[in-house]
mmCIF file of C-alpha atoms and ligand atoms in Angstrom:
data_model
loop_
_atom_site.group_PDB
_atom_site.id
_atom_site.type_symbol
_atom_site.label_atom_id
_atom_site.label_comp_id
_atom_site.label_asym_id
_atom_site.label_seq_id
_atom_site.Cartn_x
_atom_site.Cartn_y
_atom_site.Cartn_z
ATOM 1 C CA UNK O 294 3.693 29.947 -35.320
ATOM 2 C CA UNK O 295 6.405 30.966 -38.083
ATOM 3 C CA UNK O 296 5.554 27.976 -39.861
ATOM 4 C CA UNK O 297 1.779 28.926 -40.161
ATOM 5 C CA UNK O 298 2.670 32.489 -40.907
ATOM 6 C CA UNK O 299 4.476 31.113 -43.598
ATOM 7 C CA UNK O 300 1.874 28.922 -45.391
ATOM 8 C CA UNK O 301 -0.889 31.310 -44.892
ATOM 9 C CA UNK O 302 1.445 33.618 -46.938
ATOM 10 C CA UNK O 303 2.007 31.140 -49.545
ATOM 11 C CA UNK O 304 -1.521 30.625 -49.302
ATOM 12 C CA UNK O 305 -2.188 33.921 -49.986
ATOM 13 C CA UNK O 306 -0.225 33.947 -53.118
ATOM 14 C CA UNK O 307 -1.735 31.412 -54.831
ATOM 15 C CA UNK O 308 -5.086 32.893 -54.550
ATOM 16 C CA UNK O 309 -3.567 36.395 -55.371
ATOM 17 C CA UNK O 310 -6.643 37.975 -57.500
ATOM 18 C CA UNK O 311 -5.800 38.627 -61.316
ATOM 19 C CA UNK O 312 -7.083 41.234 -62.846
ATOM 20 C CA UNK O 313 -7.559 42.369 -66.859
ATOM 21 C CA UNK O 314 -7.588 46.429 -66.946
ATOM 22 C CA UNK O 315 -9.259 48.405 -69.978
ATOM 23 C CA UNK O 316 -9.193 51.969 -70.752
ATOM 24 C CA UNK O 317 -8.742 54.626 -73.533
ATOM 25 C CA UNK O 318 -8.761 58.116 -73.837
ATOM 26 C CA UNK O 319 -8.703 60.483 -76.832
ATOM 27 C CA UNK O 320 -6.538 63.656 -76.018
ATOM 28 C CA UNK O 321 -3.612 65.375 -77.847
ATOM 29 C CA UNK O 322 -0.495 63.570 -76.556
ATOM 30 C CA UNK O 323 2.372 66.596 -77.251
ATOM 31 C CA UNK O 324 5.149 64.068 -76.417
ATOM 32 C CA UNK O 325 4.445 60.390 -77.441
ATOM 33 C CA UNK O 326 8.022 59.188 -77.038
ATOM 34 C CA UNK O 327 8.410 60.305 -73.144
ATOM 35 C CA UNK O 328 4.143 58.731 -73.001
ATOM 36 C CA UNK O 329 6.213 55.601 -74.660
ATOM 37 C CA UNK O 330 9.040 55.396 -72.069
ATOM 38 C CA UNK O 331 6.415 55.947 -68.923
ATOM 39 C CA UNK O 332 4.633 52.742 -70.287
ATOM 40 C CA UNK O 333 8.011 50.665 -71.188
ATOM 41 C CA UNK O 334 9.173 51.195 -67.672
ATOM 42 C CA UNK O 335 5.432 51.133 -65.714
ATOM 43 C CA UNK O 336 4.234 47.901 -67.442
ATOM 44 C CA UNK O 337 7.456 46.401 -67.555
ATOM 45 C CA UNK O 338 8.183 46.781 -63.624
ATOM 46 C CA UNK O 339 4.459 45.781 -62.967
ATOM 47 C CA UNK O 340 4.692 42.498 -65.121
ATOM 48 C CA UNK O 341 2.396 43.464 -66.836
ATOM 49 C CA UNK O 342 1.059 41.829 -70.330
ATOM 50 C CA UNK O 343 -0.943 42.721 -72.837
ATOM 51 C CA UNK O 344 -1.144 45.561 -75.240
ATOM 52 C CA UNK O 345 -0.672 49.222 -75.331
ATOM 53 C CA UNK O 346 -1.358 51.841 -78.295
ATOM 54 C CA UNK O 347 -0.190 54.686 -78.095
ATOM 55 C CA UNK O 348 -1.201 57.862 -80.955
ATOM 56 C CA UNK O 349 -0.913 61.316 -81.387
ATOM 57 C CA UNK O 350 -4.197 61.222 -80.271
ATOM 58 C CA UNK O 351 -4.400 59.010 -77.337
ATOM 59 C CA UNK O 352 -4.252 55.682 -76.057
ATOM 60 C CA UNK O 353 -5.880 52.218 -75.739
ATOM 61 C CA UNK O 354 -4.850 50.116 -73.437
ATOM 62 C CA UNK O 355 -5.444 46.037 -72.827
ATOM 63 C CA UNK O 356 -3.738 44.848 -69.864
ATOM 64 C CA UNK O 357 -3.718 41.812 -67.564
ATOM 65 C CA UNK O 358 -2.038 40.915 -64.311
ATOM 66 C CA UNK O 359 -2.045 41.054 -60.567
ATOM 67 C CA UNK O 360 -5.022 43.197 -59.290
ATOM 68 C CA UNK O 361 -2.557 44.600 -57.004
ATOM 69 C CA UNK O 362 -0.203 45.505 -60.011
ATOM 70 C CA UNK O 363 -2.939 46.805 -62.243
ATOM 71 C CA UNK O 364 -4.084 49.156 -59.278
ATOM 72 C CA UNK O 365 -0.282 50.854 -59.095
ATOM 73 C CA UNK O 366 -0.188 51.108 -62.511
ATOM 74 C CA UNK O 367 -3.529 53.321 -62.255
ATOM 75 C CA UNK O 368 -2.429 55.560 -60.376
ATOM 76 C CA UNK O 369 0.806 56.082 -62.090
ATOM 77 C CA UNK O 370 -1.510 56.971 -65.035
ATOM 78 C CA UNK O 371 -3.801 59.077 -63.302
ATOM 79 C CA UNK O 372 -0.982 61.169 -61.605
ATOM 80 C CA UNK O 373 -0.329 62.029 -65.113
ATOM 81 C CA UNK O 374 -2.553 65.347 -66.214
ATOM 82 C CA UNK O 375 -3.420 64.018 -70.010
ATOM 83 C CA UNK O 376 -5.411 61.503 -68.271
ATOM 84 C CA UNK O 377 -8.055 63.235 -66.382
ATOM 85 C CA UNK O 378 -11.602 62.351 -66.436
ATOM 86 C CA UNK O 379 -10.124 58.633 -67.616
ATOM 87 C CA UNK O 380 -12.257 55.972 -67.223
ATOM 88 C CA UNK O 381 -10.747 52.582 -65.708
ATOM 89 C CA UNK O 382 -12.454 49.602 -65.830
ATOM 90 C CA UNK O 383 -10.652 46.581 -63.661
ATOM 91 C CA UNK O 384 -12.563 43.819 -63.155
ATOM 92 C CA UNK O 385 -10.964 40.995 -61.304
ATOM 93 C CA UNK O 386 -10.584 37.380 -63.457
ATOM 94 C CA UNK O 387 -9.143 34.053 -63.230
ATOM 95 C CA UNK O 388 -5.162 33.661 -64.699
ATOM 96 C CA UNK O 389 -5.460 32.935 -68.189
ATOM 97 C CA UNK O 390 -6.218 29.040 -67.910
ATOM 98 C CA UNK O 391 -6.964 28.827 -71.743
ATOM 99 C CA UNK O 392 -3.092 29.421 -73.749
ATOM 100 C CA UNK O 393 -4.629 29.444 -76.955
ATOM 101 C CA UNK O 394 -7.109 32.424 -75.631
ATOM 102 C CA UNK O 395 -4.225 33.959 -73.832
ATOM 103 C CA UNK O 396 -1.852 33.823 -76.663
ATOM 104 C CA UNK O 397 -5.046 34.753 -78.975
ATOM 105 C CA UNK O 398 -6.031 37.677 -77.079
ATOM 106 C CA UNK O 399 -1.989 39.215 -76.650
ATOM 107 C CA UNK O 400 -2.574 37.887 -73.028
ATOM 108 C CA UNK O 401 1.162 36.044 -73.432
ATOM 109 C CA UNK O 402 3.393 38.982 -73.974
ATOM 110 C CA UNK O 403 3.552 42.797 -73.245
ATOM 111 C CA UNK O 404 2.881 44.555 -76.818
ATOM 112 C CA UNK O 405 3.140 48.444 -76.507
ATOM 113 C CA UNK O 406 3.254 50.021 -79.571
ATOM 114 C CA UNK O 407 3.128 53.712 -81.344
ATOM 115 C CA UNK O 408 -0.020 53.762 -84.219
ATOM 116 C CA UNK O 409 -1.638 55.696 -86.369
ATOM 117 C CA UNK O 410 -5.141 55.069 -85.801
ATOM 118 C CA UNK O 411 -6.183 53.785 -81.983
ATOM 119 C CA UNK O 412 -8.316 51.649 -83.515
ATOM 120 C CA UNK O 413 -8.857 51.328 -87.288
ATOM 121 C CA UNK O 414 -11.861 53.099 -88.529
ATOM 122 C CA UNK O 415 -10.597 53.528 -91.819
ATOM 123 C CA UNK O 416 -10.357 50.287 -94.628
ATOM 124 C CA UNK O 417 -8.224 52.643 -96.670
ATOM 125 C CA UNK O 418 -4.660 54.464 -95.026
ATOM 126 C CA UNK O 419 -5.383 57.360 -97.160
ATOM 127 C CA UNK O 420 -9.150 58.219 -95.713
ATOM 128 C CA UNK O 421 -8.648 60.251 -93.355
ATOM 129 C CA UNK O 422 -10.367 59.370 -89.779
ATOM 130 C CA UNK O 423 -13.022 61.622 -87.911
ATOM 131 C CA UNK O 424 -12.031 63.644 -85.571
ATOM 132 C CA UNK O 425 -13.098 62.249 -82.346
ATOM 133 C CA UNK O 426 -13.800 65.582 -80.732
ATOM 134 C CA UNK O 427 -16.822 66.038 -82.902
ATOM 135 C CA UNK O 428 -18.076 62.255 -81.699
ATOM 136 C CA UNK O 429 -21.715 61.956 -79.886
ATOM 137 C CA UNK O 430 -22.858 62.825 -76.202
ATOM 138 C CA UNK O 431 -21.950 60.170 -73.758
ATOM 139 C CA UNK O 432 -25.160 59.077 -72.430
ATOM 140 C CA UNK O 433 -23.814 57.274 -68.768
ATOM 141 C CA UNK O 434 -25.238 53.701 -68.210
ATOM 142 C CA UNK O 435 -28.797 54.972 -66.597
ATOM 143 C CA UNK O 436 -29.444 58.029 -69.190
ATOM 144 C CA UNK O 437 -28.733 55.144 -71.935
ATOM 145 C CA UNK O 438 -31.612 52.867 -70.083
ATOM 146 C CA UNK O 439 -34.073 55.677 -68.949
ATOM 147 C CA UNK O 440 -33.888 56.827 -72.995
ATOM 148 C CA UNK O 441 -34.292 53.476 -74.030
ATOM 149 C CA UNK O 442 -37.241 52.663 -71.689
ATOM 150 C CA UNK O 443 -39.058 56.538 -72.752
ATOM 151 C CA UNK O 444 -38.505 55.369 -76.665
ATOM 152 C CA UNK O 445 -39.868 52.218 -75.734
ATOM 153 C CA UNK O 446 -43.399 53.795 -74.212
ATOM 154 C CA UNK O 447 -43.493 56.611 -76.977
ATOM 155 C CA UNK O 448 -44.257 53.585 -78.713
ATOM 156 C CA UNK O 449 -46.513 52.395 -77.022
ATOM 157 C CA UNK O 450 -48.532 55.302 -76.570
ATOM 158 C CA UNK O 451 -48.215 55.911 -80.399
ATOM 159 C CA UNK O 452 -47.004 59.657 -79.339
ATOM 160 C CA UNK O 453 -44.125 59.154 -81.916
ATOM 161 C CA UNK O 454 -45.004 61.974 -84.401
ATOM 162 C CA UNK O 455 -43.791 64.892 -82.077
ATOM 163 C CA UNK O 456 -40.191 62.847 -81.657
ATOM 164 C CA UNK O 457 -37.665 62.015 -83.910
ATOM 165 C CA UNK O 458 -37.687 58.191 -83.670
ATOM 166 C CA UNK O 459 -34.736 56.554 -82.390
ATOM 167 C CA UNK O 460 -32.799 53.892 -83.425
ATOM 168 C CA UNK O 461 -30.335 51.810 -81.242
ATOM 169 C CA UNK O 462 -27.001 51.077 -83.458
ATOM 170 C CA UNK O 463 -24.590 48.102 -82.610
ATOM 171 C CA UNK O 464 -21.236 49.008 -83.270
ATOM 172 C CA UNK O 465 -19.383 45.724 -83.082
ATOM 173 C CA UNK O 466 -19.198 42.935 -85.145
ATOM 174 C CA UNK O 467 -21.094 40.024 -85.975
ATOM 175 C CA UNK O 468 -19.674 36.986 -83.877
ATOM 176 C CA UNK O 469 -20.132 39.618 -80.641
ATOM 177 C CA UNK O 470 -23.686 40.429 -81.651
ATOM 178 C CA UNK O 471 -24.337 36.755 -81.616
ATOM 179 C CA UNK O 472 -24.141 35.814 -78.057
ATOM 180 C CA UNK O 473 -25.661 39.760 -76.619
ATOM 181 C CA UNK O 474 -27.412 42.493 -77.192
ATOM 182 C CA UNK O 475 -29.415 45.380 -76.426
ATOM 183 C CA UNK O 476 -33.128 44.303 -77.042
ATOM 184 C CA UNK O 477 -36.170 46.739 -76.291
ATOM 185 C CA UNK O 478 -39.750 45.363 -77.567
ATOM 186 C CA UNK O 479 -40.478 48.663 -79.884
ATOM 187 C CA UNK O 480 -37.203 49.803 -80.396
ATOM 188 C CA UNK O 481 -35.845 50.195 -84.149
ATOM 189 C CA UNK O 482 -32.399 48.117 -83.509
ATOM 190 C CA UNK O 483 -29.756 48.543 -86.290
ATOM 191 C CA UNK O 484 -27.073 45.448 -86.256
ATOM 192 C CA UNK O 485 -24.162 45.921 -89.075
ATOM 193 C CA UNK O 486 -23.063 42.171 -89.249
ATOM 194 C CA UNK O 487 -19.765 43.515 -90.011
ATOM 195 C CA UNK O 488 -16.845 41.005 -89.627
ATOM 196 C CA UNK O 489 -14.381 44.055 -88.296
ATOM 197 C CA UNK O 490 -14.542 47.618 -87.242
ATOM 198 C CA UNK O 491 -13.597 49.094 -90.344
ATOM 199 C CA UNK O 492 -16.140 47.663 -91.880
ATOM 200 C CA UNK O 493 -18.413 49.981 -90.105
ATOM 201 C CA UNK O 494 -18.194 53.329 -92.275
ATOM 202 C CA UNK O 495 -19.092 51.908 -95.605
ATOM 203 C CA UNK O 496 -22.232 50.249 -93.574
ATOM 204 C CA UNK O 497 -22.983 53.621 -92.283
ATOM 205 C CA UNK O 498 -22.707 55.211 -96.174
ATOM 206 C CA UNK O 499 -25.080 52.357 -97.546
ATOM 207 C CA UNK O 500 -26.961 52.542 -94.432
ATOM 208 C CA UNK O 501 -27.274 56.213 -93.691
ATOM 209 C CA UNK O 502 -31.366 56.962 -94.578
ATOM 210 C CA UNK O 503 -32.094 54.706 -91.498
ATOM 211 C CA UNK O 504 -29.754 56.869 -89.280
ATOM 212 C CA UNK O 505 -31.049 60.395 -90.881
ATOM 213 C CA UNK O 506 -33.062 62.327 -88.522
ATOM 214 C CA UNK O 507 -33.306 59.865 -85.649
ATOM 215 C CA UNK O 508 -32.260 60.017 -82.522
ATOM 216 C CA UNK O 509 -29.040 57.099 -82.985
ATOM 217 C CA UNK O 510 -27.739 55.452 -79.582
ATOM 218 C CA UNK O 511 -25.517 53.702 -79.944
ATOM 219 C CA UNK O 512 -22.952 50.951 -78.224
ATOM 220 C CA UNK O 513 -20.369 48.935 -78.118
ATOM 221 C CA UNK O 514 -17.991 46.897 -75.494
ATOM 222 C CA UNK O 515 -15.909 49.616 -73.851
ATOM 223 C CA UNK O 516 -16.615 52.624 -75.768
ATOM 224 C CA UNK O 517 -14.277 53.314 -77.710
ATOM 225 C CA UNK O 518 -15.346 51.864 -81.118
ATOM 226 C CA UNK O 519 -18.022 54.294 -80.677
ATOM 227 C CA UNK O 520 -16.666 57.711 -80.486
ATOM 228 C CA UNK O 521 -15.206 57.074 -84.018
ATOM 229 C CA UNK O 522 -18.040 55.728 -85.397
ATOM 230 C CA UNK O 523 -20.329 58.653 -83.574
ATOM 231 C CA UNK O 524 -17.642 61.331 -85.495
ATOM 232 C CA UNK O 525 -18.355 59.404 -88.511
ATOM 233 C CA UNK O 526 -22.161 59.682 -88.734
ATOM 234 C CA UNK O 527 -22.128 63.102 -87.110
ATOM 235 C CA UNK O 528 -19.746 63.863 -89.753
ATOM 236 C CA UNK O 529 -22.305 63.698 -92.779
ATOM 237 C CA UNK O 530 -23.924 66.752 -91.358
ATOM 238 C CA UNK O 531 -27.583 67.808 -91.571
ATOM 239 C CA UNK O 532 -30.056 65.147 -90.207
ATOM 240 C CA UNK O 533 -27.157 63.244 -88.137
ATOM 241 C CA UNK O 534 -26.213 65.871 -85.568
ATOM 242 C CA UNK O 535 -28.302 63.701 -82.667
ATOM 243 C CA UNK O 536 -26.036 60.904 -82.256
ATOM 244 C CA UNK O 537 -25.406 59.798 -78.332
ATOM 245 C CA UNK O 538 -23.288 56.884 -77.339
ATOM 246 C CA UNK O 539 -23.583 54.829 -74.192
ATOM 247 C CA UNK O 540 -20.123 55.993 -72.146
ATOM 248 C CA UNK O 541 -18.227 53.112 -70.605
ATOM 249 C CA UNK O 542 -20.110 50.677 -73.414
ATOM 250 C CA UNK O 543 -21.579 47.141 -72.789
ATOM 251 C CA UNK O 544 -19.237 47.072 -69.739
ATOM 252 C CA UNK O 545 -20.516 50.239 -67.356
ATOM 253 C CA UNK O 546 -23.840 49.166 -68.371
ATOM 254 C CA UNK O 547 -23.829 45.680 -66.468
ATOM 255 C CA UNK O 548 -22.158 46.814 -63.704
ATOM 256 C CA UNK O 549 -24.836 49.236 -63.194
ATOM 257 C CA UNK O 550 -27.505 46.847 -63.995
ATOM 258 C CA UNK O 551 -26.122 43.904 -62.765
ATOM 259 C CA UNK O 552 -29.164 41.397 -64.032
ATOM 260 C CA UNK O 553 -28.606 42.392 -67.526
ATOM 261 C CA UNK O 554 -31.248 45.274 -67.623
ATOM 262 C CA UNK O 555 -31.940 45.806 -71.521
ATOM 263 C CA UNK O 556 -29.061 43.792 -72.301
ATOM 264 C CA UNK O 557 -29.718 40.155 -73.230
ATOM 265 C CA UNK O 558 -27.128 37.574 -73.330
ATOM 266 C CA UNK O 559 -23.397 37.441 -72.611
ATOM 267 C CA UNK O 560 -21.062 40.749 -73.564
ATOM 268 C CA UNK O 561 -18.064 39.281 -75.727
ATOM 269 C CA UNK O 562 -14.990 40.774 -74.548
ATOM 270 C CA UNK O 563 -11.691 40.771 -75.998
ATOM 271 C CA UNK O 564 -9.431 39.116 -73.592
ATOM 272 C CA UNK O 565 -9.208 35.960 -71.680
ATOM 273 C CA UNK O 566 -12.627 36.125 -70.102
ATOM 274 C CA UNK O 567 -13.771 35.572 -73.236
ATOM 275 C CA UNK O 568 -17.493 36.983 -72.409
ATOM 276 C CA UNK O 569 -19.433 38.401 -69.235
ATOM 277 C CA UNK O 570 -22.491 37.911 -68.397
ATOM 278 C CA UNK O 571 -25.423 39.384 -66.220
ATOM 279 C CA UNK O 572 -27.579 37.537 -63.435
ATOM 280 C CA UNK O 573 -29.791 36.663 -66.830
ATOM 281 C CA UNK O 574 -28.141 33.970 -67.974
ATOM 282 C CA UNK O 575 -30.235 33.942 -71.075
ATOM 283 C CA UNK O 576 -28.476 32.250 -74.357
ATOM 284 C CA UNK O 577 -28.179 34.030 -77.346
ATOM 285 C CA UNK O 578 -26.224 32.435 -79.775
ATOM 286 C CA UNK O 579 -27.160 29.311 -81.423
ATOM 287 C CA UNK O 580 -24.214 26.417 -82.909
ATOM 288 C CA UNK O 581 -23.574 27.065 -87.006
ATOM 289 C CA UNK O 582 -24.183 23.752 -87.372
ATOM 290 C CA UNK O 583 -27.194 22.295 -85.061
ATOM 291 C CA UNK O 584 -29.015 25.365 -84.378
ATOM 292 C CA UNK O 585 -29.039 24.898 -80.420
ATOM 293 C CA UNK O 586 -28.421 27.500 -77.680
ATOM 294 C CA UNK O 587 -24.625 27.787 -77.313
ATOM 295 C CA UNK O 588 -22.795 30.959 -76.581
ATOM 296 C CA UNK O 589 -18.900 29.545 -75.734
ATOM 297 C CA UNK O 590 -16.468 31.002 -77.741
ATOM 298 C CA UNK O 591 -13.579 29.439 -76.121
ATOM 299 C CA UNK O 592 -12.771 26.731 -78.127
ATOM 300 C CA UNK O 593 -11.630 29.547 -80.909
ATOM 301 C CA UNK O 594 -13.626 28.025 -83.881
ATOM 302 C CA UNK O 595 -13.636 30.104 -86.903
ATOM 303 C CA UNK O 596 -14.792 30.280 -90.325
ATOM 304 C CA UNK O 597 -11.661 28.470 -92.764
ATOM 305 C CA UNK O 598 -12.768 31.266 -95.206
ATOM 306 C CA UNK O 599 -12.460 34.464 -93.122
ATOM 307 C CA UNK O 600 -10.943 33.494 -90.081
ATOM 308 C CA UNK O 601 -14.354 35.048 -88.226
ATOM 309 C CA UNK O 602 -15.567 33.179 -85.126
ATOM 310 C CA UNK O 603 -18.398 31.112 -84.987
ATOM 311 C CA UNK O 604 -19.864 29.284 -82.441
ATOM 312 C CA UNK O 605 -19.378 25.066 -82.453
ATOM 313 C CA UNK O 606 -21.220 23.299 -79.939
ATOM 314 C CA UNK O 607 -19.282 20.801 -77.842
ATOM 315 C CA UNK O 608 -20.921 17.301 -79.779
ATOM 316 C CA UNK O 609 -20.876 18.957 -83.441
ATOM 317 C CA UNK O 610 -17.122 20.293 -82.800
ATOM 318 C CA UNK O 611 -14.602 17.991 -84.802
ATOM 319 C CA UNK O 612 -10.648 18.594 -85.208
ATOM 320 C CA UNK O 613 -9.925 19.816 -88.276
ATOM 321 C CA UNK O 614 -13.268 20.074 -89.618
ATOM 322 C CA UNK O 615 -14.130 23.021 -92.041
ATOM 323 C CA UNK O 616 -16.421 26.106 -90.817
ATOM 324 C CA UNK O 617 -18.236 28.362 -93.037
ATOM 325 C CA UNK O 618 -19.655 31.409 -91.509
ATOM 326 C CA UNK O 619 -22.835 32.765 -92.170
ATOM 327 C CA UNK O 620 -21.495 35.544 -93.678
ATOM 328 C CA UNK O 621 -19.364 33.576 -96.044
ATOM 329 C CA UNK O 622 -22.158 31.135 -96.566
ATOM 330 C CA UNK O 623 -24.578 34.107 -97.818
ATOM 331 C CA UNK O 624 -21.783 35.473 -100.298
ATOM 332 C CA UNK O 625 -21.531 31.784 -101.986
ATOM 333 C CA UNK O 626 -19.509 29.853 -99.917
ATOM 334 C CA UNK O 627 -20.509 26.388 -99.317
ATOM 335 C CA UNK O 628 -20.535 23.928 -96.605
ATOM 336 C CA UNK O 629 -18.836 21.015 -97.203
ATOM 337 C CA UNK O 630 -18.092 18.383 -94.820
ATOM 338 C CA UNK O 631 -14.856 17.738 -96.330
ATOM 339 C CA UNK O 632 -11.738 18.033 -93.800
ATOM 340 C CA UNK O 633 -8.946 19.409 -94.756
ATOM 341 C CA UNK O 634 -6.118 17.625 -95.549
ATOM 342 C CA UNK O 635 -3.312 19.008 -92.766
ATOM 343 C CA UNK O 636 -5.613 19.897 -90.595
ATOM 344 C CA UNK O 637 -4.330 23.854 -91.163
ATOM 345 C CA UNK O 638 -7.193 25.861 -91.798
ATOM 346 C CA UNK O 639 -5.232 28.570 -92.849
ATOM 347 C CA UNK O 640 -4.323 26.264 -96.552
ATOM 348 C CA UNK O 641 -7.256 27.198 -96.652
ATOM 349 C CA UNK O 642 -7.291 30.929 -97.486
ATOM 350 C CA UNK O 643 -5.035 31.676 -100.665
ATOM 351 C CA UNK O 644 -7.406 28.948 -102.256
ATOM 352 C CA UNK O 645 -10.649 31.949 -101.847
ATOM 353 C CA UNK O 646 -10.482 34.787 -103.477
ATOM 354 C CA UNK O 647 -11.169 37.136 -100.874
ATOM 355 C CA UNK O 648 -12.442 39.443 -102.835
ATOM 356 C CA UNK O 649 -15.539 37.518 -103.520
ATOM 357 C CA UNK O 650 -16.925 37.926 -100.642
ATOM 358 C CA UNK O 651 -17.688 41.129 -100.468
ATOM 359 C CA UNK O 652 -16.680 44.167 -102.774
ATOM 360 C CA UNK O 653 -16.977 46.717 -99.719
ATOM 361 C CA UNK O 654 -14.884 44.498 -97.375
ATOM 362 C CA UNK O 655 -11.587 44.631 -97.134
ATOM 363 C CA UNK O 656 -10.053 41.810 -95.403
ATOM 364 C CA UNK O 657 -6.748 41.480 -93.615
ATOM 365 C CA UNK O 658 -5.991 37.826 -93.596
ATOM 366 C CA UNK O 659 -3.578 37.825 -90.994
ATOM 367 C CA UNK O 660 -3.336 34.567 -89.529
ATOM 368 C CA UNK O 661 -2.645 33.001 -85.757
ATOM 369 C CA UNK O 662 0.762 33.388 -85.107
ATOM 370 C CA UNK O 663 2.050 36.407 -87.045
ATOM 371 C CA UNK O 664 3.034 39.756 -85.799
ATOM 372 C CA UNK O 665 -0.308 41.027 -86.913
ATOM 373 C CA UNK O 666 -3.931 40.934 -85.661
ATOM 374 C CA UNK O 667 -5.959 37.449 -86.048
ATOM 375 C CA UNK O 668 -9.538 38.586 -87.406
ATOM 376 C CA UNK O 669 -11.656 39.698 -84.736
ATOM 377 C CA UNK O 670 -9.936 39.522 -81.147
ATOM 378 C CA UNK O 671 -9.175 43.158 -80.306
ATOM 379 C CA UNK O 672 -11.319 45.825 -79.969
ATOM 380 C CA UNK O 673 -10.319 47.531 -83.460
HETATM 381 ZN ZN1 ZN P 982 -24.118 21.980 -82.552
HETATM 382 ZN ZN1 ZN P 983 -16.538 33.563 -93.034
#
């Protein structure tokens, strides 16, 4: 009888549920160092990993680990006032079975750190960011649909001249684009192909007549790349007061329409789940180098030139081969089928000159391995 007890316990460990937990929220913190010391303590009794940020102005927060453990450490928060009206999103996962994705995504140590900017807006340290308080209307998952579904009929019913026109905005980055999307038939849809978030506001200066005047929804994984980049456009003034941003991103919205709704394709997600999808198991993405449907980021291919993702399929994937993405490739770069020498793409780098690439993108060529952030894997 023990004996059973005893294995169905052990039992029950090994399938104890993981969990990765997401959330942000913009508020005046008055006391970031005792804010510091809650999280050094919570995380670190809860085992915790992943990353916090912590700014004058709120926090961000990445973490993974035992449903159970991730469900304490909600509370905690919530039984703190700064956090009201927080929005949590657990979702249950396997235990990081990929290292190089869990190392990749922070998933291999507990990183809580005090920043400037929650996530950087702002190519330059001197530009000052937005201020978030001045960021669009949430629109929650169904007002985002129902608005996209009314644009798409105002269409149809060529009705447009008594409304603004709207135009859906993607806030994230290319390789993310790739593999999902919001797609309406007769919906203006503005994609960036921006390698990183702060790429974003000099995309919204070049790009800003398409955004005057309309009616801009916009998205993104979580959220929170959005109520920057809502400040920022709301920030030129006249024409771009009616900015609206889907609250809860990418994420809210397929939990609320579970086969994919408007959404097509997988939403890329920056830890080790790599992407979720919806009941539509549609394929976006296409290989750099065939051209056939593949959407699997996990074998952590990237371009030797700007360290940007790109998506390999299984039979054209070769060690050490050299990947140019198409970003890179449109700026000059070419494909060669050389390998290189070591095998370390990163020789690669100091051999480009950056700058090249583009005079309005500044890049951080961090590399795997450092202190610093590899190109692309967290929501900044
Ligand atoms: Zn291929
Ligand atoms: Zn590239």
């Amino acid at each position: 009888m023990a004996d059973s007890n005893e294995n169905q316990q052990d039992k029950g460990k090994e399938q104890e549920q993981y969990g990765v937990l997401l959330y942000y929220k913009y508020t005046e913190i008055p006391d970031l160092n005792s804010l510091l010391s809650f999280y050094n303590s919570n995380c670190t009794s809860l085992s915790l990993l992943g990353r916090v940020r912590l700014s004058l102005h709120g926090v961000n927060v990445t973490v993974g680990g035992k449903l159970s453990s991730l469900e304490n450490h909600i509370e905690a928060v919530k039984a703190i006032s700064l956090f009201e009206g927080t929005d949590f999103k657990l979702a249950s996962c396997h235990f990081p079975l990929n290292d190089k994705v869990a190392h990749e995504c922070g998933f291999t140590s507990l990183s809580i750190r005090i920043v400037k900017e929650l996530v950087t807006f702002t190519p330059y340290p001197l530009v000052k960011a937005p201020d978030v308080s001045n960021a669009g209307r949430h629109l929650s998952a169904v007002e985002f649909h129902s608005a996209l579904q009314s644009a798409g009929k105002l269409v149809d019913k060529e009705s447009l001249a008594e409304d603004k026109g709207l135009v859906l905005l993607d806030a994230r980055n290319l390789y993310e684009t790739r593999i999902g999307k919001f797609d309406m038939p007769n919906v203006d849809t503005l994609d960036p192909r921006i390698r990183q978030y702060s790429d974003l506001p000099s995309w919204i200066d070049d790009n800003s007549e398409q955004l005057r005047g309309k009616n801009v929804l916009m998205y993104c994984t979580g959220g929170i790349r959005c109520e920057m980049a809502s400040a920022y456009i709301r920030s030129k003034g006249a024409g771009f007061e009616n900015v609206f941003q889907l609250y809860g991103g990418i994420q809210r919205y397929l939990e609320q329409f579970p086969d994919g709704g408007f959404f097509k394709g997988k939403n890329f997600v920056f830890d080790h789940r790599i992407s979720v999808g919806s009941a539509d198991a549609n394929i976006l993405g296409t290989c750099l180098l065939c051209g056939l449907s593949f959407d699997d980021y996990s074998s952590r291919c990237r371009c030797s030139y700007c360290r940007m993702l790109v998506l390999v399929c299984d039979s054209c994937r070769e060690e050490e081969a050299v990947y140019v993405c198409e970003l890179c490739q449109k700026h000059g770069k070419v494909v060669e089928s050389n390998v290189a020498e070591n095998g370390e793409q990163q020789d690669i780098l100091p051999q480009v000159q950056l700058k090249t690439i583009s005079s309005d993108t500044i890049l951080s060529p961090q590399l795997p391995g450092g202190q610093g952030k590899v190109l692309g894997l967290q929501e900044s």
